[in-house]
Amino acid sequence: MPIRWFYTGMVLYVVTCIQCAVHVQFWAQEFIHFTDWVVGHAHLIMFGTFGFWLIGITTDLWPRVLGRKNWWAPALHEWVFWMSTIGLASMFVALTSAGLVEGFLWKGLAPWEVSLESVRLIWLFRTATGLLMFAGVLLFAFNMYMTATSPEAEEAGAGMAVGLEEALGEKV
């Protein structure tokens, strides 16, 4: 699982580098400056690259720090990964689209209010994608907490066997 986080973060880093190469060109800069394009770019680099790498590091190290063999619920990592990846990719597309709409409207000297109304539905979609990403991070934190506070499966099974021995008065 850590490799998946690192690899996806690396791919997203390449995407941001390509986008940045376009972004710094004067013809593009005058068009997208101060639009949601920049916000989408920032989300992609900060959460998509560095956030994914941090989650990957934590995925690998957290059980080791606790002296455990595995996570409380390894399947939750699948959910966290896909919620974060789908949420971020959708948010990036939405914000890039909103930035292009805003850029075209501002280039045509449309009033500020027109640009706000034009991207309102995109912002609602962006909110939904952000909530999906946030839910993924909350699931990750929940899995961290449960890993730290719950007994391991073998420990729980051993404890149950000892309890049965005492209850039955014999070796199980």
C-alpha positions as a Python dict, from the first residue, in 0.01 Angstrom:
ca = {
    (1, 'M'): (0, 0, 0),
    (2, 'P'): (275, 256, 71),
    (3, 'I'): (412, 207, -282),
    (4, 'R'): (70, 291, -427),
    (5, 'W'): (62, 619, -235),
    (6, 'F'): (417, 709, -340),
    (7, 'Y'): (365, 615, -704),
    (8, 'T'): (37, 810, -730),
    (9, 'G'): (199, 1109, -559),
    (10, 'M'): (485, 1090, -809),
    (11, 'V'): (245, 1084, -1106),
    (12, 'L'): (55, 1382, -962),
    (13, 'Y'): (386, 1563, -916),
    (14, 'V'): (466, 1514, -1286),
    (15, 'V'): (120, 1649, -1376),
    (16, 'T'): (180, 1959, -1163),
    (17, 'C'): (521, 2011, -1322),
    (18, 'I'): (369, 1999, -1670),
    (19, 'Q'): (87, 2228, -1562),
    (20, 'C'): (338, 2468, -1407),
    (21, 'A'): (536, 2481, -1732),
    (22, 'V'): (219, 2598, -1906),
    (23, 'H'): (116, 2821, -1617),
    (24, 'V'): (433, 3035, -1627),
    (25, 'Q'): (398, 3121, -1996),
    (26, 'F'): (284, 3481, -2034),
    (27, 'W'): (-5, 3398, -2266),
    (28, 'A'): (-141, 3151, -2009),
    (29, 'Q'): (-53, 3361, -1705),
    (30, 'E'): (-254, 3660, -1819),
    (31, 'F'): (-549, 3430, -1883),
    (32, 'I'): (-556, 3215, -1567),
    (33, 'H'): (-396, 3440, -1304),
    (34, 'F'): (-623, 3475, -997),
    (35, 'T'): (-862, 3203, -1122),
    (36, 'D'): (-955, 2868, -971),
    (37, 'W'): (-698, 2708, -1205),
    (38, 'V'): (-432, 2818, -954),
    (39, 'V'): (-632, 2676, -664),
    (40, 'G'): (-663, 2339, -841),
    (41, 'H'): (-289, 2340, -908),
    (42, 'A'): (-218, 2410, -540),
    (43, 'H'): (-447, 2129, -424),
    (44, 'L'): (-284, 1886, -664),
    (45, 'I'): (69, 1961, -543),
    (46, 'M'): (-3, 1993, -171),
    (47, 'F'): (-251, 1711, -112),
    (48, 'G'): (-188, 1503, -422),
    (49, 'T'): (187, 1492, -397),
    (50, 'F'): (301, 1578, -47),
    (51, 'G'): (-16, 1456, 127),
    (52, 'F'): (-8, 1125, -57),
    (53, 'W'): (359, 1081, 26),
    (54, 'L'): (292, 1152, 395),
    (55, 'I'): (5, 903, 400),
    (56, 'G'): (234, 649, 233),
    (57, 'I'): (506, 705, 493),
    (58, 'T'): (251, 677, 773),
    (59, 'T'): (101, 363, 619),
    (60, 'D'): (440, 198, 633),
    (61, 'L'): (565, 330, 969),
    (62, 'W'): (260, 346, 1198),
    (63, 'P'): (235, -28, 1272),
    (64, 'R'): (614, -44, 1318),
    (65, 'V'): (609, 243, 1567),
    (66, 'L'): (341, 60, 1763),
    (67, 'G'): (524, -273, 1738),
    (68, 'R'): (242, -436, 1543),
    (69, 'K'): (240, -661, 1242),
    (70, 'N'): (-50, -495, 1064),
    (71, 'W'): (-316, -227, 1070),
    (72, 'W'): (-644, -267, 1256),
    (73, 'A'): (-837, -276, 924),
    (74, 'P'): (-610, -300, 618),
    (75, 'A'): (-917, -285, 391),
    (76, 'L'): (-981, 71, 509),
    (77, 'H'): (-659, 170, 330),
    (78, 'E'): (-821, 77, 0),
    (79, 'W'): (-1115, 302, 81),
    (80, 'V'): (-890, 587, 192),
    (81, 'F'): (-679, 561, -122),
    (82, 'W'): (-970, 559, -363),
    (83, 'M'): (-1169, 827, -179),
    (84, 'S'): (-864, 1053, -179),
    (85, 'T'): (-764, 981, -538),
    (86, 'I'): (-1111, 1012, -691),
    (87, 'G'): (-1190, 1317, -478),
    (88, 'L'): (-866, 1492, -567),
    (89, 'A'): (-879, 1411, -939),
    (90, 'S'): (-1240, 1529, -958),
    (91, 'M'): (-1157, 1845, -766),
    (92, 'F'): (-861, 1916, -992),
    (93, 'V'): (-1072, 1881, -1307),
    (94, 'A'): (-1349, 2096, -1156),
    (95, 'L'): (-1115, 2375, -1044),
    (96, 'T'): (-924, 2372, -1373),
    (97, 'S'): (-1255, 2398, -1559),
    (98, 'A'): (-1374, 2679, -1333),
    (99, 'G'): (-1045, 2861, -1390),
    (100, 'L'): (-1086, 2839, -1766),
    (101, 'V'): (-1446, 2965, -1745),
    (102, 'E'): (-1337, 3254, -1523),
    (103, 'G'): (-1044, 3332, -1752),
    (104, 'F'): (-1264, 3349, -2061),
    (105, 'L'): (-1521, 3566, -1884),
    (106, 'W'): (-1264, 3805, -1739),
    (107, 'K'): (-1081, 3829, -2071),
    (108, 'G'): (-1417, 3930, -2225),
    (109, 'L'): (-1459, 4191, -1947),
    (110, 'A'): (-1763, 4021, -1796),
    (111, 'P'): (-1865, 4158, -1456),
    (112, 'W'): (-1737, 3977, -1146),
    (113, 'E'): (-2090, 3868, -1051),
    (114, 'V'): (-2134, 3692, -1387),
    (115, 'S'): (-1818, 3489, -1331),
    (116, 'L'): (-1932, 3393, -981),
    (117, 'E'): (-2269, 3276, -1106),
    (118, 'S'): (-2107, 3087, -1395),
    (119, 'V'): (-1892, 2869, -1167),
    (120, 'R'): (-2141, 2823, -883),
    (121, 'L'): (-2230, 2464, -977),
    (122, 'I'): (-1862, 2380, -1024),
    (123, 'W'): (-1796, 2508, -672),
    (124, 'L'): (-2076, 2289, -536),
    (125, 'F'): (-1916, 1990, -708),
    (126, 'R'): (-1579, 2099, -566),
    (127, 'T'): (-1732, 2101, -218),
    (128, 'A'): (-1856, 1743, -266),
    (129, 'T'): (-1513, 1628, -383),
    (130, 'G'): (-1349, 1802, -89),
    (131, 'L'): (-1586, 1626, 149),
    (132, 'L'): (-1496, 1295, -13),
    (133, 'M'): (-1125, 1366, 43),
    (134, 'F'): (-1191, 1480, 400),
    (135, 'A'): (-1390, 1162, 473),
    (136, 'G'): (-1095, 959, 345),
    (137, 'V'): (-856, 1140, 578),
    (138, 'L'): (-1096, 1087, 869),
    (139, 'L'): (-1109, 713, 789),
    (140, 'F'): (-730, 707, 786),
    (141, 'A'): (-715, 880, 1126),
    (142, 'F'): (-978, 639, 1260),
    (143, 'N'): (-774, 341, 1140),
    (144, 'M'): (-463, 491, 1305),
    (145, 'Y'): (-650, 532, 1633),
    (146, 'M'): (-795, 182, 1624),
    (147, 'T'): (-456, 35, 1537),
    (148, 'A'): (-303, 210, 1836),
    (149, 'T'): (-576, 122, 2086),
    (150, 'S'): (-709, -220, 1981),
    (151, 'P'): (-534, -546, 2065),
    (152, 'E'): (-389, -738, 1774),
    (153, 'A'): (-585, -1034, 1643),
    (154, 'E'): (-343, -1286, 1794),
    (155, 'E'): (-349, -1109, 2129),
    (156, 'A'): (-727, -1099, 2126),
    (157, 'G'): (-741, -1469, 2037),
    (158, 'A'): (-488, -1558, 2309),
    (159, 'G'): (-685, -1360, 2563),
    (160, 'M'): (-1000, -1544, 2464),
    (161, 'A'): (-828, -1883, 2504),
    (162, 'V'): (-702, -1789, 2851),
    (163, 'G'): (-1054, -1678, 2945),
    (164, 'L'): (-1194, -2012, 2826),
    (165, 'E'): (-928, -2202, 3021),
    (166, 'E'): (-1026, -2022, 3339),
    (167, 'A'): (-1396, -2072, 3273),
    (168, 'L'): (-1363, -2443, 3194),
    (169, 'G'): (-1080, -2513, 3435),
    (170, 'E'): (-881, -2700, 3171),
    (171, 'K'): (-639, -2646, 2888),
    (172, 'V'): (-816, -2552, 2564),
}
